[in-house]
mmCIF file of C-alpha atoms and ligand atoms in Angstrom:
data_model
loop_
_atom_site.group_PDB
_atom_site.id
_atom_site.type_symbol
_atom_site.label_atom_id
_atom_site.label_comp_id
_atom_site.label_asym_id
_atom_site.label_seq_id
_atom_site.Cartn_x
_atom_site.Cartn_y
_atom_site.Cartn_z
ATOM 1 C CA MET A 1 -0.018 0.022 -0.001
ATOM 2 C CA PRO A 2 1.615 3.308 -1.033
ATOM 3 C CA THR A 3 2.210 5.849 1.745
ATOM 4 C CA ASP A 4 2.110 9.586 1.046
ATOM 5 C CA ASP A 5 5.907 9.478 0.961
ATOM 6 C CA THR A 6 6.114 6.715 -1.702
ATOM 7 C CA LEU A 7 3.391 8.458 -3.668
ATOM 8 C CA ALA A 8 5.397 11.667 -3.685
ATOM 9 C CA ARG A 9 8.512 9.844 -4.781
ATOM 10 C CA ARG A 10 6.662 8.090 -7.640
ATOM 11 C CA ARG A 11 5.195 11.381 -8.851
ATOM 12 C CA PRO A 12 7.162 12.846 -11.717
ATOM 13 C CA GLN A 13 8.418 16.293 -10.798
ATOM 14 C CA VAL A 14 7.048 19.141 -12.947
ATOM 15 C CA GLY A 15 9.806 20.804 -14.977
ATOM 16 C CA ILE A 16 12.140 17.813 -14.720
ATOM 17 C CA GLU A 17 12.691 15.517 -17.696
ATOM 18 C CA PHE A 18 11.253 12.073 -17.162
ATOM 19 C CA ASP A 19 10.690 8.990 -19.237
ATOM 20 C CA LEU A 20 7.266 9.657 -20.793
ATOM 21 C CA GLU A 21 6.566 5.930 -20.842
ATOM 22 C CA GLY A 22 7.141 5.749 -17.120
ATOM 23 C CA PRO A 23 9.422 3.793 -14.881
ATOM 24 C CA VAL A 24 9.804 0.229 -16.006
ATOM 25 C CA ASP A 25 8.900 -1.096 -12.580
ATOM 26 C CA LEU A 26 5.561 0.617 -12.483
ATOM 27 C CA VAL A 27 3.962 0.366 -15.919
ATOM 28 C CA PRO A 28 2.683 -3.229 -16.294
ATOM 29 C CA ASP A 29 3.905 -5.357 -19.130
ATOM 30 C CA TYR A 30 0.416 -5.666 -20.716
ATOM 31 C CA LEU A 31 0.136 -1.901 -20.947
ATOM 32 C CA ARG A 32 3.426 -1.555 -22.753
ATOM 33 C CA ARG A 33 2.725 -4.514 -25.052
ATOM 34 C CA VAL A 34 -0.918 -3.805 -25.978
ATOM 35 C CA TYR A 35 -1.718 -0.173 -25.327
ATOM 36 C CA SER A 36 1.432 1.945 -25.612
ATOM 37 C CA TRP A 37 0.044 3.413 -28.886
ATOM 38 C CA ALA A 38 -2.970 4.748 -27.019
ATOM 39 C CA TYR A 39 -1.753 5.649 -23.563
ATOM 40 C CA LEU A 40 2.063 5.838 -23.360
ATOM 41 C CA ASN A 41 2.914 8.404 -26.013
ATOM 42 C CA PRO A 42 1.822 11.963 -26.823
ATOM 43 C CA ILE A 43 0.362 10.982 -30.238
ATOM 44 C CA GLY A 44 -2.262 8.796 -28.515
ATOM 45 C CA ARG A 45 -3.272 11.746 -26.426
ATOM 46 C CA ALA A 46 -3.316 14.175 -29.409
ATOM 47 C CA ILE A 47 -5.685 11.789 -31.218
ATOM 48 C CA PHE A 48 -7.960 10.541 -28.454
ATOM 49 C CA ASP A 49 -8.095 13.173 -25.730
ATOM 50 C CA HIS A 50 -11.182 14.951 -26.990
ATOM 51 C CA PRO A 51 -14.789 14.342 -25.909
ATOM 52 C CA VAL A 52 -15.898 14.064 -29.523
ATOM 53 C CA VAL A 53 -13.370 11.308 -30.265
ATOM 54 C CA VAL A 54 -14.187 9.319 -27.082
ATOM 55 C CA SER A 55 -17.862 9.769 -27.848
ATOM 56 C CA ALA A 56 -17.321 8.298 -31.321
ATOM 57 C CA ILE A 57 -15.444 5.299 -29.884
ATOM 58 C CA LEU A 58 -18.379 4.760 -27.551
ATOM 59 C CA TRP A 59 -20.906 5.088 -30.386
ATOM 60 C CA GLY A 60 -22.312 8.382 -29.084
ATOM 61 C CA ASN A 61 -22.780 7.106 -25.532
ATOM 62 C CA TYR A 62 -19.973 8.928 -23.718
ATOM 63 C CA ARG A 63 -22.072 11.748 -22.219
ATOM 64 C CA ARG A 64 -24.798 9.333 -21.127
ATOM 65 C CA LEU A 65 -22.324 7.013 -19.462
ATOM 66 C CA ILE A 66 -20.708 9.909 -17.659
ATOM 67 C CA GLU A 67 -24.157 10.940 -16.418
ATOM 68 C CA THR A 68 -24.802 7.432 -15.105
ATOM 69 C CA VAL A 69 -21.714 7.756 -12.937
ATOM 70 C CA GLN A 70 -22.631 11.292 -11.824
ATOM 71 C CA GLU A 71 -26.055 9.983 -10.686
ATOM 72 C CA GLU A 72 -24.237 7.667 -8.208
ATOM 73 C CA ILE A 73 -21.994 10.262 -6.584
ATOM 74 C CA VAL A 74 -23.106 12.226 -3.599
ATOM 75 C CA PRO A 75 -21.648 15.770 -3.747
ATOM 76 C CA GLY A 76 -19.146 16.316 -0.918
ATOM 77 C CA SER A 77 -18.017 12.748 -0.807
ATOM 78 C CA LYS A 78 -14.502 11.275 -0.941
ATOM 79 C CA VAL A 79 -14.096 9.619 -4.307
ATOM 80 C CA LEU A 80 -11.467 7.477 -6.010
ATOM 81 C CA GLN A 81 -11.229 7.183 -9.810
ATOM 82 C CA THR A 82 -9.173 4.155 -10.669
ATOM 83 C CA ALA A 83 -7.576 5.293 -13.945
ATOM 84 C CA CYS A 84 -7.413 8.409 -16.077
ATOM 85 C CA VAL A 85 -9.915 8.650 -18.953
ATOM 86 C CA TYR A 86 -9.536 10.639 -22.173
ATOM 87 C CA GLY A 87 -11.975 13.472 -22.682
ATOM 88 C CA GLU A 88 -14.018 15.210 -20.029
ATOM 89 C CA PHE A 89 -14.902 12.408 -17.626
ATOM 90 C CA SER A 90 -12.608 13.489 -14.729
ATOM 91 C CA VAL A 91 -13.686 17.099 -14.969
ATOM 92 C CA ARG A 92 -17.360 16.183 -14.882
ATOM 93 C CA LEU A 93 -16.709 13.888 -11.944
ATOM 94 C CA ALA A 94 -14.817 16.665 -10.102
ATOM 95 C CA GLU A 95 -17.742 19.022 -10.730
ATOM 96 C CA THR A 96 -20.089 16.505 -9.167
ATOM 97 C CA VAL A 97 -17.871 15.804 -6.161
ATOM 98 C CA GLY A 98 -17.530 19.526 -5.508
ATOM 99 C CA GLU A 99 -15.152 21.339 -3.183
ATOM 100 C CA ALA A 100 -16.783 19.962 -0.060
ATOM 101 C CA GLY A 101 -15.456 16.564 -1.113
ATOM 102 C CA SER A 102 -12.256 15.120 -2.498
ATOM 103 C CA LEU A 103 -11.266 13.290 -5.642
ATOM 104 C CA ASP A 104 -8.195 11.010 -6.011
ATOM 105 C CA ILE A 105 -7.455 9.920 -9.562
ATOM 106 C CA ILE A 106 -4.828 7.287 -10.041
ATOM 107 C CA ASP A 107 -3.064 6.025 -13.158
ATOM 108 C CA VAL A 108 -0.113 3.774 -13.599
ATOM 109 C CA ALA A 109 1.293 5.792 -16.573
ATOM 110 C CA PRO A 110 3.139 8.968 -15.600
ATOM 111 C CA ILE A 111 2.290 10.659 -18.933
ATOM 112 C CA GLN A 112 -1.433 10.165 -18.239
ATOM 113 C CA VAL A 113 -0.950 11.537 -14.700
ATOM 114 C CA GLU A 114 0.548 14.717 -16.099
ATOM 115 C CA TYR A 115 -2.240 15.170 -18.610
ATOM 116 C CA CYS A 116 -4.913 14.663 -16.019
ATOM 117 C CA ARG A 117 -3.228 17.100 -13.633
ATOM 118 C CA ALA A 118 -3.368 19.735 -16.313
ATOM 119 C CA LYS A 119 -7.060 19.089 -16.821
ATOM 120 C CA LEU A 120 -7.844 19.311 -13.137
ATOM 121 C CA LYS A 121 -5.567 22.217 -12.197
ATOM 122 C CA ASP A 122 -8.542 24.375 -11.202
ATOM 123 C CA PHE A 123 -9.946 21.705 -8.828
ATOM 124 C CA ARG A 124 -7.936 22.100 -5.595
ATOM 125 C CA PHE A 125 -9.684 19.125 -4.016
ATOM 126 C CA ALA A 126 -8.531 16.770 -6.769
ATOM 127 C CA ARG A 127 -5.199 14.832 -6.588
ATOM 128 C CA VAL A 128 -3.791 12.826 -9.498
ATOM 129 C CA ILE A 129 -1.474 10.113 -8.261
ATOM 130 C CA CYS A 130 0.806 7.760 -10.169
ATOM 131 C CA CYS A 131 0.133 4.295 -8.910
ATOM 132 C CA ASP A 132 -1.269 0.960 -9.962
ATOM 133 C CA ALA A 133 -4.976 0.320 -9.478
ATOM 134 C CA VAL A 134 -4.076 -2.934 -7.781
ATOM 135 C CA ASP A 135 -2.564 -0.882 -4.977
ATOM 136 C CA PRO A 136 -4.466 2.442 -4.653
ATOM 137 C CA PRO A 137 -4.096 5.003 -1.789
ATOM 138 C CA PRO A 138 -5.463 3.784 1.511
ATOM 139 C CA GLY A 139 -8.673 5.827 1.518
ATOM 140 C CA PRO A 140 -11.118 4.758 2.819
ATOM 141 C CA TYR A 141 -13.426 6.176 0.105
ATOM 142 C CA ASP A 142 -17.115 6.867 0.040
ATOM 143 C CA ALA A 143 -17.217 5.931 -3.645
ATOM 144 C CA VAL A 144 -14.877 4.357 -6.181
ATOM 145 C CA CYS A 145 -15.435 4.849 -9.956
ATOM 146 C CA CYS A 146 -13.936 2.344 -12.332
ATOM 147 C CA PHE A 147 -14.647 3.718 -15.812
ATOM 148 C CA PHE A 148 -13.710 1.464 -18.748
ATOM 149 C CA LEU A 149 -10.593 0.107 -17.018
ATOM 150 C CA LEU A 150 -11.467 -3.555 -16.419
ATOM 151 C CA HIS A 151 -11.790 -4.476 -20.143
ATOM 152 C CA GLU A 152 -8.260 -3.210 -20.741
ATOM 153 C CA VAL A 153 -6.502 -5.395 -18.180
ATOM 154 C CA PRO A 154 -5.758 -9.132 -18.055
ATOM 155 C CA GLU A 155 -7.922 -11.457 -15.938
ATOM 156 C CA ASP A 156 -5.617 -11.569 -12.900
ATOM 157 C CA TYR A 157 -5.497 -7.719 -12.895
ATOM 158 C CA LYS A 158 -9.283 -7.558 -13.095
ATOM 159 C CA ARG A 159 -9.510 -9.657 -9.975
ATOM 160 C CA ARG A 160 -6.803 -7.714 -8.108
ATOM 161 C CA ILE A 161 -8.221 -4.324 -9.073
ATOM 162 C CA VAL A 162 -11.740 -5.257 -7.994
ATOM 163 C CA ALA A 163 -10.389 -6.653 -4.720
ATOM 164 C CA ALA A 164 -8.394 -3.441 -4.057
ATOM 165 C CA ILE A 165 -11.442 -1.325 -4.729
ATOM 166 C CA PHE A 166 -13.472 -3.124 -2.075
ATOM 167 C CA ASP A 167 -10.561 -2.999 0.300
ATOM 168 C CA ARG A 168 -10.459 0.817 0.034
ATOM 169 C CA LEU A 169 -14.271 1.305 0.144
ATOM 170 C CA ARG A 170 -15.613 2.313 3.490
ATOM 171 C CA PRO A 171 -18.579 0.490 5.018
ATOM 172 C CA GLY A 172 -21.660 2.079 3.468
ATOM 173 C CA GLY A 173 -19.648 3.098 0.411
ATOM 174 C CA LYS A 174 -20.340 2.396 -3.244
ATOM 175 C CA ALA A 175 -18.280 1.029 -6.133
ATOM 176 C CA VAL A 176 -19.397 2.053 -9.595
ATOM 177 C CA PHE A 177 -18.117 0.169 -12.604
ATOM 178 C CA VAL A 178 -18.911 1.309 -16.168
ATOM 179 C CA ASP A 179 -17.592 -0.936 -18.901
ATOM 180 C CA TYR A 180 -18.376 -3.121 -21.835
ATOM 181 C CA HIS A 181 -21.049 -5.836 -21.566
ATOM 182 C CA GLY A 182 -22.418 -8.561 -23.809
ATOM 183 C CA PRO A 183 -24.735 -6.910 -26.373
ATOM 184 C CA HIS A 184 -28.116 -8.357 -27.340
ATOM 185 C CA PRO A 185 -27.695 -11.400 -29.727
ATOM 186 C CA VAL A 186 -28.941 -9.442 -32.734
ATOM 187 C CA HIS A 187 -27.141 -6.215 -31.874
ATOM 188 C CA PRO A 188 -25.798 -4.867 -35.227
ATOM 189 C CA LEU A 189 -22.497 -3.860 -33.655
ATOM 190 C CA ARG A 190 -21.642 -7.412 -32.395
ATOM 191 C CA PRO A 191 -19.362 -8.316 -35.331
ATOM 192 C CA ILE A 192 -17.734 -4.864 -35.398
ATOM 193 C CA MET A 193 -16.997 -4.967 -31.650
ATOM 194 C CA ARG A 194 -15.728 -8.561 -31.903
ATOM 195 C CA ALA A 195 -13.279 -7.440 -34.618
ATOM 196 C CA VAL A 196 -12.191 -4.389 -32.540
ATOM 197 C CA TYR A 197 -11.524 -6.617 -29.526
ATOM 198 C CA ARG A 198 -9.631 -9.149 -31.614
ATOM 199 C CA TRP A 199 -7.549 -6.440 -33.237
ATOM 200 C CA LEU A 200 -6.956 -4.000 -30.381
ATOM 201 C CA GLU A 201 -8.419 -5.063 -27.048
ATOM 202 C CA PRO A 202 -7.458 -8.639 -26.229
ATOM 203 C CA PHE A 203 -8.728 -8.525 -22.662
ATOM 204 C CA ALA A 204 -12.200 -7.104 -23.430
ATOM 205 C CA LYS A 205 -14.275 -9.907 -24.963
ATOM 206 C CA VAL A 206 -14.610 -11.687 -21.615
ATOM 207 C CA MET A 207 -16.763 -8.765 -20.426
ATOM 208 C CA TRP A 208 -19.502 -10.213 -22.693
ATOM 209 C CA SER A 209 -19.708 -13.415 -20.685
ATOM 210 C CA ARG A 210 -18.495 -12.588 -17.138
ATOM 211 C CA ASP A 211 -20.251 -10.404 -14.624
ATOM 212 C CA ILE A 212 -18.001 -7.915 -12.799
ATOM 213 C CA GLU A 213 -19.348 -9.363 -9.590
ATOM 214 C CA SER A 214 -17.548 -12.642 -10.433
ATOM 215 C CA TYR A 215 -14.178 -10.874 -10.026
ATOM 216 C CA ALA A 216 -14.924 -9.718 -6.508
ATOM 217 C CA PRO A 217 -14.188 -11.630 -3.352
ATOM 218 C CA ALA A 218 -17.406 -13.368 -2.134
ATOM 219 C CA ASP A 219 -18.727 -10.962 0.499
ATOM 220 C CA PRO A 220 -22.282 -10.985 1.927
ATOM 221 C CA ALA A 221 -21.812 -7.297 2.826
ATOM 222 C CA LEU A 222 -21.909 -6.396 -0.903
ATOM 223 C CA THR A 223 -25.228 -5.719 -2.684
ATOM 224 C CA TRP A 224 -24.875 -5.734 -6.470
ATOM 225 C CA THR A 225 -27.048 -4.147 -9.200
ATOM 226 C CA LYS A 226 -26.461 -3.986 -12.914
ATOM 227 C CA GLN A 227 -28.001 -1.789 -15.577
ATOM 228 C CA THR A 228 -27.201 -2.109 -19.285
ATOM 229 C CA TYR A 229 -27.248 0.502 -22.005
ATOM 230 C CA PHE A 230 -27.278 0.726 -25.851
ATOM 231 C CA GLY A 231 -28.663 -2.703 -26.470
ATOM 232 C CA GLY A 232 -26.532 -4.277 -23.760
ATOM 233 C CA LEU A 233 -23.137 -3.171 -25.141
ATOM 234 C CA TYR A 234 -22.389 -1.170 -21.969
ATOM 235 C CA GLN A 235 -23.065 -1.692 -18.330
ATOM 236 C CA LYS A 236 -23.123 0.117 -15.074
ATOM 237 C CA THR A 237 -22.571 -2.266 -12.185
ATOM 238 C CA VAL A 238 -22.908 -0.850 -8.704
ATOM 239 C CA ALA A 239 -21.953 -2.611 -5.458
ATOM 240 C CA ILE A 240 -22.829 -1.128 -2.097
ATOM 241 C CA LYS A 241 -20.975 -2.241 1.019
ATOM 242 C CA ALA A 242 -23.222 -2.638 3.974
ATOM 243 C CA PRO A 243 -22.569 -0.128 6.752
HETATM 244 C C1 LIG B 1 -9.441 3.928 -17.961
HETATM 245 S S1 LIG B 1 -8.664 3.117 -19.149
HETATM 246 C C2 LIG B 1 -9.589 3.399 -20.624
HETATM 247 C C3 LIG B 1 -10.559 4.579 -20.665
HETATM 248 C C4 LIG B 1 -11.103 4.983 -22.014
HETATM 249 N N1 LIG B 1 -10.948 3.975 -23.024
HETATM 250 C C5 LIG B 1 -10.519 6.316 -22.431
HETATM 251 O O1 LIG B 1 -10.983 6.828 -23.367
HETATM 252 O O2 LIG B 1 -9.533 6.774 -21.874
HETATM 253 C C6 LIG B 1 -7.190 3.951 -19.645
HETATM 254 C C7 LIG B 1 -6.201 4.243 -18.585
HETATM 255 O O3 LIG B 1 -5.963 3.154 -17.719
HETATM 256 C C8 LIG B 1 -4.636 3.208 -17.299
HETATM 257 N N2 LIG B 1 -4.305 1.896 -16.731
HETATM 258 C C9 LIG B 1 -4.210 0.753 -17.319
HETATM 259 N N3 LIG B 1 -3.862 -0.269 -16.417
HETATM 260 C C10 LIG B 1 -3.818 0.360 -15.198
HETATM 261 C C11 LIG B 1 -3.531 -0.107 -13.909
HETATM 262 N N4 LIG B 1 -3.237 -1.350 -13.609
HETATM 263 N N5 LIG B 1 -3.528 0.821 -12.896
HETATM 264 C C12 LIG B 1 -3.832 2.110 -13.160
HETATM 265 N N6 LIG B 1 -4.069 2.621 -14.340
HETATM 266 C C13 LIG B 1 -4.095 1.753 -15.394
HETATM 267 C C14 LIG B 1 -3.896 3.607 -18.556
HETATM 268 O O4 LIG B 1 -2.648 4.161 -18.305
HETATM 269 C C15 LIG B 1 -4.832 4.615 -19.180
HETATM 270 O O5 LIG B 1 -4.523 5.869 -18.816
#
């Protein structure tokens, strides 16, 4: 579990040259192998870090999916976002949390941390921290938002990230997962999404057949609900930890 001291040491210093792809020991192998084009270089950001582009990738559902997260967040609460997201997601979340609360955003890629810090510079209650989602800051948090992270990580990471989320959630707190989900059998985008996963997102297809709940440690204190969107292609899964 990172202490404030280790977090500070991991944080790239502003104004000092650093390896944009991040220290070898922190950026996981799958991220370098599969997603460096998207997340570990400035070209990825130049292409993708615009709401209109993310919205196109999500077939026009970006705004709606952000709103489904905002609906779950109580203003003034202490919130963790488990990875940076291109576009406006973090700013909208910060607006919802408000200055009576706090927002910690983590990401394992230093370059993403720097971009997100720039986006959130006007939100003094938001911290952007370089660390792995399998080992987030101690919290405890009132709410944790995991927005389109699980489909991008291998199975063992899915399990470890979900376990870490519940470990950092306070009793009475809420975990909100928004991610891909199995679309309706006659959904016209099925073949397209299958091809996208095969080509670019090797850890995503399993989201069609496995519930997020199945990655969590069995815990009777957790109450799960799931809602799907856009013909089932997307899901919001919420788990509330009993007080
Ligand atoms: C949230 S996901 C995908 C979100 C969405 N596709 C978008 O438009 O950005 C992307 C982020 O997850 C980060 N990431 C991947 N694995 C991670 C991990 N184990 N811990 C923390 N961040 C991670 C990547 O560095 C990247 O910034």
